[in-house]
CSV table of C-alpha atoms and ligand atoms in Angstrom, one decimal:
chain,number,residue,atom,x,y,z
T,1,MET,CA,79.4,30.0,51.7
T,2,LEU,CA,80.9,31.0,55.0
T,3,LEU,CA,80.0,34.7,54.9
T,4,GLN,CA,77.5,36.5,52.8
T,5,VAL,CA,77.2,40.3,53.1
T,6,GLN,CA,74.1,41.5,51.3
T,7,ASN,CA,73.2,45.1,50.4
T,8,LEU,CA,74.8,46.3,53.6
T,9,SER,CA,74.6,50.0,54.3
T,10,ILE,CA,76.2,51.7,57.4
T,11,SER,CA,76.1,55.3,58.3
T,12,TYR,CA,77.6,57.5,61.0
T,13,PHE,CA,74.9,59.9,62.2
T,14,THR,CA,77.1,62.9,63.2
T,15,ARG,CA,76.0,66.4,64.2
T,16,ARG,CA,77.0,67.6,60.8
T,17,GLY,CA,74.8,65.0,59.1
T,18,GLU,CA,74.8,61.4,57.9
T,19,ALA,CA,78.1,60.0,56.6
T,20,LYS,CA,77.3,57.0,54.5
T,21,ALA,CA,80.4,55.0,55.2
T,22,VAL,CA,79.2,51.8,53.5
T,23,LYS,CA,76.6,51.8,50.8
T,24,ASN,CA,74.7,48.8,49.4
T,25,PHE,CA,77.7,46.6,49.7
T,26,SER,CA,77.6,42.9,48.9
T,27,ILE,CA,80.2,40.1,48.9
T,28,GLU,CA,80.3,36.4,49.3
T,29,ILE,CA,83.3,34.7,51.0
T,30,GLU,CA,84.0,31.1,50.6
T,31,GLU,CA,85.5,29.0,53.4
T,32,GLY,CA,89.3,28.8,53.3
T,33,SER,CA,89.7,31.8,51.0
T,34,THR,CA,91.6,35.1,51.5
T,35,VAL,CA,89.6,38.0,50.4
T,36,GLY,CA,91.1,41.5,50.2
T,37,ILE,CA,89.2,44.8,50.8
T,38,VAL,CA,91.2,47.6,49.3
T,39,GLY,CA,90.7,51.3,48.8
T,40,GLU,CA,92.0,54.7,49.8
T,41,SER,CA,91.7,55.9,53.4
T,42,GLY,CA,88.1,56.8,54.3
T,43,SER,CA,86.5,54.4,51.8
T,44,GLY,CA,84.6,52.4,54.5
T,45,LYS,CA,86.9,49.4,54.8
T,46,SER,CA,87.2,49.4,58.6
T,47,THR,CA,83.6,50.1,59.1
T,48,LEU,CA,82.7,47.1,57.0
T,49,GLY,CA,85.0,44.9,59.1
T,50,LEU,CA,83.6,46.3,62.4
T,51,ALA,CA,80.1,45.6,61.1
T,52,ILE,CA,80.9,42.0,60.5
T,53,MET,CA,82.4,41.8,64.1
T,54,GLY,CA,79.3,43.7,65.4
T,55,ILE,CA,81.2,46.5,66.9
T,56,VAL,CA,80.5,49.6,64.7
T,57,PRO,CA,81.0,52.4,67.3
T,58,PRO,CA,78.3,55.1,67.8
T,59,PRO,CA,77.3,57.3,66.1
T,60,GLY,CA,77.6,54.5,63.5
T,61,ARG,CA,74.7,52.2,62.8
T,62,ILE,CA,73.8,49.5,60.3
T,63,VAL,CA,71.0,51.0,58.3
T,64,SER,CA,70.0,48.1,56.1
T,65,GLY,CA,71.2,44.8,54.7
T,66,LYS,CA,72.2,41.3,55.9
T,67,ILE,CA,75.3,39.6,57.2
T,68,LEU,CA,74.9,35.9,56.9
T,69,PHE,CA,77.5,33.7,58.7
T,70,ASP,CA,77.1,30.0,57.9
T,71,GLY,CA,73.7,30.9,56.6
T,72,GLU,CA,72.5,32.7,59.7
T,73,ASP,CA,71.7,36.4,59.7
T,74,LEU,CA,73.9,37.9,62.4
T,75,LEU,CA,71.8,41.1,62.4
T,76,MET,CA,68.7,39.2,63.4
T,77,MET,CA,70.2,36.8,66.0
T,78,GLU,CA,69.6,36.9,69.7
T,79,LYS,CA,72.3,38.1,72.0
T,80,GLU,CA,73.5,34.8,73.4
T,81,PRO,CA,74.0,32.8,70.2
T,82,LEU,CA,75.5,35.9,68.7
T,83,ARG,CA,78.1,36.0,71.5
T,84,ARG,CA,79.2,32.5,70.6
T,85,ILE,CA,79.9,33.6,67.0
T,86,ARG,CA,81.4,37.0,67.3
T,87,GLY,CA,84.7,37.1,69.0
T,88,ARG,CA,84.9,33.3,68.9
T,89,ARG,CA,84.1,32.0,65.4
T,90,ILE,CA,84.8,35.5,63.9
T,91,SER,CA,87.7,37.6,65.3
T,92,MET,CA,89.6,40.7,64.3
T,93,ILE,CA,93.2,41.9,64.2
T,94,PHE,CA,93.6,45.6,64.4
T,95,GLN,CA,96.2,48.0,63.2
T,96,ASP,CA,97.5,49.4,66.4
T,97,PRO,CA,98.3,46.7,68.9
T,98,MET,CA,99.5,49.0,71.7
T,99,THR,CA,96.1,50.4,72.4
T,100,SER,CA,94.5,47.0,72.5
T,101,LEU,CA,96.9,45.4,75.0
T,102,ASN,CA,96.7,45.9,78.7
T,103,PRO,CA,100.0,47.6,79.8
T,104,VAL,CA,99.9,46.0,83.3
T,105,LYS,CA,99.5,42.4,82.2
T,106,ASN,CA,102.2,40.2,80.8
T,107,ILE,CA,101.7,38.6,77.4
T,108,ARG,CA,100.9,35.1,78.6
T,109,ASP,CA,98.2,36.5,80.9
T,110,HIS,CA,96.5,38.1,78.0
T,111,PHE,CA,96.0,34.7,76.4
T,112,SER,CA,95.0,32.9,79.7
T,113,GLU,CA,92.4,35.6,80.4
T,114,MET,CA,90.9,35.4,77.0
T,115,LEU,CA,90.5,31.6,77.4
T,116,ARG,CA,89.1,32.0,80.9
T,117,VAL,CA,86.5,34.5,79.9
T,118,HIS,CA,85.3,32.8,76.7
T,119,GLU,CA,85.9,29.2,77.4
T,120,PRO,CA,85.5,28.7,81.2
T,121,ASN,CA,85.1,24.9,80.8
T,122,VAL,CA,88.6,24.5,79.5
T,123,SER,CA,90.8,23.0,82.3
T,124,LYS,CA,93.8,24.8,83.5
T,125,ASP,CA,96.2,22.2,82.1
T,126,GLU,CA,94.6,22.2,78.7
T,127,GLY,CA,94.4,26.0,78.6
T,128,GLU,CA,98.1,26.2,79.4
T,129,ASN,CA,98.9,23.7,76.7
T,130,ARG,CA,96.9,25.6,74.1
T,131,VAL,CA,98.6,28.9,75.0
T,132,ALA,CA,102.0,27.3,74.9
T,133,THR,CA,101.4,25.8,71.5
T,134,LEU,CA,100.1,29.0,70.1
T,135,LEU,CA,103.0,31.1,71.5
T,136,GLU,CA,105.4,28.7,69.8
T,137,GLU,CA,103.6,29.0,66.5
T,138,LEU,CA,103.8,32.8,66.9
T,139,GLY,CA,107.5,32.7,67.5
T,140,ILE,CA,107.3,34.0,71.1
T,141,SER,CA,109.6,32.2,73.5
T,142,LYS,CA,108.5,31.0,76.9
T,143,GLU,CA,110.8,33.5,78.6
T,144,ARG,CA,109.5,36.4,76.6
T,145,SER,CA,105.9,35.5,77.2
T,146,ARG,CA,106.3,36.8,80.8
T,147,ASP,CA,107.2,40.2,79.5
T,148,TYR,CA,104.8,43.2,79.3
T,149,PRO,CA,103.5,44.8,76.1
T,150,HIS,CA,105.9,47.8,76.3
T,151,GLN,CA,108.9,45.5,76.4
T,152,PHE,CA,107.9,44.2,73.0
T,153,SER,CA,108.7,45.6,69.6
T,154,GLY,CA,105.9,46.6,67.2
T,155,GLY,CA,106.3,43.4,65.2
T,156,MET,CA,106.2,41.2,68.4
T,157,ARG,CA,103.1,43.1,69.6
T,158,GLN,CA,101.4,42.4,66.3
T,159,ARG,CA,102.3,38.7,66.8
T,160,VAL,CA,100.5,38.8,70.1
T,161,MET,CA,97.4,40.4,68.6
T,162,ILE,CA,97.3,37.8,65.9
T,163,GLY,CA,97.6,35.1,68.5
T,164,LEU,CA,94.8,36.6,70.6
T,165,ALA,CA,92.6,36.6,67.5
T,166,LEU,CA,93.3,32.9,67.1
T,167,ILE,CA,93.3,31.5,70.7
T,168,LEU,CA,89.5,30.7,70.5
T,169,ASN,CA,89.9,28.9,67.2
T,170,PRO,CA,87.9,31.1,65.0
T,171,GLY,CA,87.0,30.2,61.4
T,172,LEU,CA,87.0,33.7,60.1
T,173,VAL,CA,89.6,36.3,60.8
T,174,ILE,CA,89.4,40.0,59.8
T,175,ALA,CA,92.8,41.6,59.6
T,176,ASP,CA,92.5,45.4,59.4
T,177,GLU,CA,95.7,47.0,58.1
T,178,PRO,CA,97.7,44.4,60.2
T,179,THR,CA,101.1,45.6,59.0
T,180,THR,CA,100.6,49.3,58.4
T,181,SER,CA,102.5,50.5,61.3
T,182,LEU,CA,105.5,48.2,60.7
T,183,ASP,CA,108.7,48.6,58.6
T,184,VAL,CA,108.9,46.5,55.4
T,185,ILE,CA,111.1,43.7,56.9
T,186,VAL,CA,108.9,43.1,59.9
T,187,GLU,CA,105.9,43.5,57.6
T,188,ALA,CA,107.2,40.6,55.4
T,189,GLN,CA,107.7,38.4,58.5
T,190,ILE,CA,104.1,39.1,59.8
T,191,LEU,CA,102.7,38.3,56.4
T,192,GLU,CA,104.5,35.0,56.3
T,193,LEU,CA,103.2,34.3,59.8
T,194,LEU,CA,99.7,35.1,58.7
T,195,LYS,CA,100.0,32.8,55.7
T,196,SER,CA,101.3,29.9,57.7
T,197,LEU,CA,98.7,30.3,60.4
T,198,LYS,CA,96.0,30.5,57.8
T,199,ARG,CA,97.1,27.0,56.6
T,200,THR,CA,97.6,25.4,60.0
T,201,HIS,CA,94.4,26.8,61.5
T,202,ASN,CA,92.2,26.5,58.4
T,203,LEU,CA,91.3,30.1,58.4
T,204,THR,CA,89.2,32.2,56.1
T,205,LEU,CA,90.8,35.6,56.0
T,206,ILE,CA,89.5,39.0,55.2
T,207,LEU,CA,92.5,41.3,54.6
T,208,ILE,CA,91.7,45.0,54.8
T,209,THR,CA,94.4,47.3,53.4
T,210,HIS,CA,95.1,50.4,51.4
T,211,ASN,CA,98.2,48.6,50.1
T,212,VAL,CA,97.7,47.2,46.7
T,213,GLY,CA,101.0,45.2,47.0
T,214,LEU,CA,99.6,43.2,49.9
T,215,ILE,CA,96.5,42.4,48.0
T,216,ALA,CA,98.5,41.0,45.1
T,217,GLU,CA,100.6,38.9,47.5
T,218,MET,CA,98.1,37.6,49.9
T,219,THR,CA,94.6,37.3,48.4
T,220,ASP,CA,92.5,35.1,46.2
T,221,ARG,CA,89.8,37.6,45.5
T,222,VAL,CA,89.6,41.3,46.0
T,223,SER,CA,86.9,43.9,46.5
T,224,VAL,CA,87.8,47.4,45.6
T,225,MET,CA,86.0,50.1,47.6
T,226,TYR,CA,85.6,53.8,46.9
T,227,ALA,CA,83.5,56.2,49.0
T,228,GLY,CA,81.8,53.3,50.8
T,229,GLN,CA,80.8,51.5,47.6
T,230,LEU,CA,82.0,48.4,45.9
T,231,MET,CA,83.6,49.4,42.6
T,232,GLU,CA,84.9,46.0,41.5
T,233,LEU,CA,84.9,42.4,42.8
T,234,SER,CA,87.2,40.0,41.1
T,235,PRO,CA,89.7,37.1,41.4
T,236,THR,CA,92.9,38.8,42.3
T,237,GLU,CA,94.9,37.6,39.3
T,238,LYS,CA,92.3,38.8,36.9
T,239,LEU,CA,92.1,42.2,38.6
T,240,PHE,CA,95.8,42.8,38.2
T,241,GLU,CA,95.8,41.4,34.7
T,242,ARG,CA,93.0,43.6,33.5
T,243,PRO,CA,91.3,46.0,36.0
T,244,LEU,CA,87.8,46.8,34.7
T,245,ASN,CA,86.7,49.8,36.8
T,246,PRO,CA,88.5,53.1,36.0
T,247,TYR,CA,89.0,53.6,39.8
T,248,THR,CA,90.7,50.2,40.0
T,249,GLN,CA,92.9,51.1,37.1
T,250,ALA,CA,93.9,54.4,38.7
T,251,LEU,CA,94.5,52.7,42.1
T,252,LEU,CA,96.8,50.0,40.5
T,253,GLN,CA,98.7,52.6,38.4
T,254,SER,CA,99.5,54.5,41.6
T,255,VAL,CA,101.5,51.6,42.8
T,256,PRO,CA,104.8,51.4,40.9
T,257,HIS,CA,106.1,47.9,41.7
T,258,VAL,CA,103.0,46.1,40.6
T,259,MET,CA,103.1,47.6,37.1
T,260,ALA,CA,105.3,46.5,34.3
T,261,SER,CA,108.6,48.2,34.4
T,262,GLY,CA,109.1,51.3,32.3
T,263,GLN,CA,105.7,52.7,33.2
T,264,ALA,CA,105.7,56.0,34.9
T,265,LEU,CA,104.3,56.4,38.4
T,266,THR,CA,101.0,58.1,38.3
T,267,TRP,CA,98.6,58.9,41.0
T,268,ILE,CA,94.9,59.7,41.2
T,269,PRO,CA,94.4,63.5,41.0
T,270,GLY,CA,92.0,65.0,43.4
T,271,PHE,CA,90.6,63.6,46.7
T,272,PRO,CA,88.0,61.1,47.8
T,273,PRO,CA,84.7,62.8,48.5
T,274,ASN,CA,83.5,63.9,51.9
T,275,LEU,CA,81.0,61.2,52.8
T,276,LEU,CA,78.7,63.7,54.4
T,277,SER,CA,78.0,65.2,51.0
T,278,PRO,CA,79.2,62.7,48.3
T,279,PRO,CA,78.7,63.7,44.7
T,280,PRO,CA,75.6,62.3,43.1
T,281,GLY,CA,75.8,59.4,40.6
T,282,CYS,CA,79.1,57.6,40.6
T,283,PRO,CA,81.2,58.9,43.6
T,284,PHE,CA,84.3,58.7,41.5
T,285,HIS,CA,83.0,60.9,38.6
T,286,PRO,CA,84.8,64.1,39.6
T,287,ARG,CA,88.2,62.3,39.3
T,288,CYS,CA,87.4,59.8,36.6
T,289,PRO,CA,89.0,60.4,33.1
T,290,TYR,CA,86.1,58.4,31.5
T,291,ALA,CA,83.2,60.2,33.2
T,292,PHE,CA,80.2,61.0,31.0
T,293,ASP,CA,76.8,62.5,31.6
T,294,LYS,CA,75.2,59.4,33.2
T,295,CYS,CA,78.0,59.1,35.7
T,296,LYS,CA,77.0,62.5,37.2
T,297,ASN,CA,73.5,61.6,38.1
T,298,VAL,CA,72.8,57.9,37.9
T,299,GLU,CA,73.7,55.7,40.9
T,300,LEU,CA,76.0,52.8,40.4
T,301,GLN,CA,74.7,49.4,39.8
T,302,TYR,CA,76.5,46.0,39.8
T,303,THR,CA,77.1,44.4,36.5
T,304,LYS,CA,78.4,40.9,36.1
T,305,VAL,CA,81.0,41.3,33.4
T,306,GLU,CA,82.4,37.8,33.2
T,307,GLU,CA,82.6,34.7,35.3
T,308,GLU,CA,83.3,35.7,39.0
T,309,ARG,CA,83.7,39.4,38.1
T,310,THR,CA,81.4,42.2,39.1
T,311,VAL,CA,81.9,45.8,38.3
T,312,ALA,CA,80.1,49.0,39.3
T,313,CYS,CA,80.6,51.4,36.5
T,314,HIS,CA,78.3,52.9,33.8
T,315,LEU,CA,80.8,52.0,31.1
T,316,TYR,CA,79.7,48.4,31.6
T,317,GLY,CA,75.9,48.6,31.6
E,401,ADP,N1,83.7,57.4,64.5
E,401,ADP,C1,83.2,58.0,63.4
E,401,ADP,N2,82.4,59.1,63.4
E,401,ADP,C2,81.9,59.7,62.3
E,401,ADP,N3,82.2,59.3,61.1
E,401,ADP,C3,83.1,58.2,60.9
E,401,ADP,C4,83.6,57.6,62.1
E,401,ADP,N4,84.4,56.6,61.6
E,401,ADP,C5,84.4,56.6,60.3
E,401,ADP,N5,83.5,57.6,59.9
E,401,ADP,C6,83.2,58.0,58.5
E,401,ADP,O1,83.2,56.8,57.7
E,401,ADP,C7,84.1,56.9,56.6
E,401,ADP,C8,84.8,55.5,56.4
E,401,ADP,O2,85.7,55.3,57.5
E,401,ADP,P1,86.5,54.0,57.6
E,401,ADP,O3,85.6,52.8,57.6
E,401,ADP,O4,87.4,54.1,58.8
E,401,ADP,O5,87.4,54.0,56.3
E,401,ADP,P2,88.8,53.2,56.0
E,401,ADP,O6,88.9,52.1,56.9
E,401,ADP,O7,88.6,52.8,54.5
E,401,ADP,O8,89.8,54.3,56.1
E,401,ADP,C9,85.0,58.0,57.0
E,401,ADP,O9,85.4,58.7,55.8
E,401,ADP,C10,84.2,58.9,57.8
E,401,ADP,O10,83.4,59.7,56.9
E,402,SF4,S1,80.7,55.2,36.4
E,402,SF4,FE1,81.5,56.8,35.1
E,402,SF4,S2,82.7,58.1,36.6
E,402,SF4,FE2,82.3,56.1,37.6
E,402,SF4,S3,84.1,54.9,37.2
E,402,SF4,FE3,82.6,54.4,35.6
E,402,SF4,S4,83.1,55.8,33.9
E,402,SF4,FE4,84.1,56.6,35.8
E,403,MG,MG1,90.6,51.7,58.2
């Protein structure tokens, strides 16, 4: 197993109180797979990704749990060996490329500098070769690689970000809403690029998104999050065939094109809870059409419903 997250809890300790952004979250990710993390905005998806990268910003802090990469607990590791894993064997693609690129550096220099800082032993020639090969794979021409970030379109900038996440040859890539700021045509191109790079670079991919359509198209397995908690974990196909958790059902029904034709577009009434004061019991109970007494005061537990499927819901145990 490449990555195992075990009972991970992460909170932001704000002046207004503790926001439990991720609560008792577990997942196992097999090498070579694409796993989706899906949920509405504010459900803790990015915080989870940042924790795996080791860059949860203050006032956020990992409260408990383990993150095992190749069997080693990242949360217990010394600084130096950890530096060789995070950023190198694990890397991340963010939603907004403009803020992550340096406006006064051309595109090619972003790549060269990344190599120089993290792999100083790579010779100049080899470095240049690696950058050139990757730029070609990204569809960025030699001429354009001397341009500056502001001369690039949103889609081209996202290509650059994907490349920067790959230049150190990581095994695991976490893509956090990688296409959210793009129009649908460019989005489709970036998704194709991700798919092809995944194959050629033997990547394991964690795709974080609020977009259920992307999950259906890109992932092998999916973890549905609500208010920081795992609601359902399932092979993607089975999840769409028969969602088990009522929250998953509501989430899928809110997306018209995934559902069989003829079905009306519905959405989930109400709002996700404020994580500073989430409701007791199942956090979805104020919005859940199936909620019963137990849901209002008993915390969720994981139940293995069938092979490879785990659900957190009192209807199942
Ligand atoms: N910098 C921060 N300071 C305080 N609370 C935060 C911060 N970032 C996130 N949170 C809290 O964590 C929750 C989850 O945020 P996030 O992981 O960004 O969710 P998602 O990526 O699913 O939209 C938010 O609803 C908020 O309560
Ligand atoms: S535990 Fe209860 S409230 Fe939560 S999803 Fe299941 S039925 Fe609905
Ligand atoms: Mg996010």
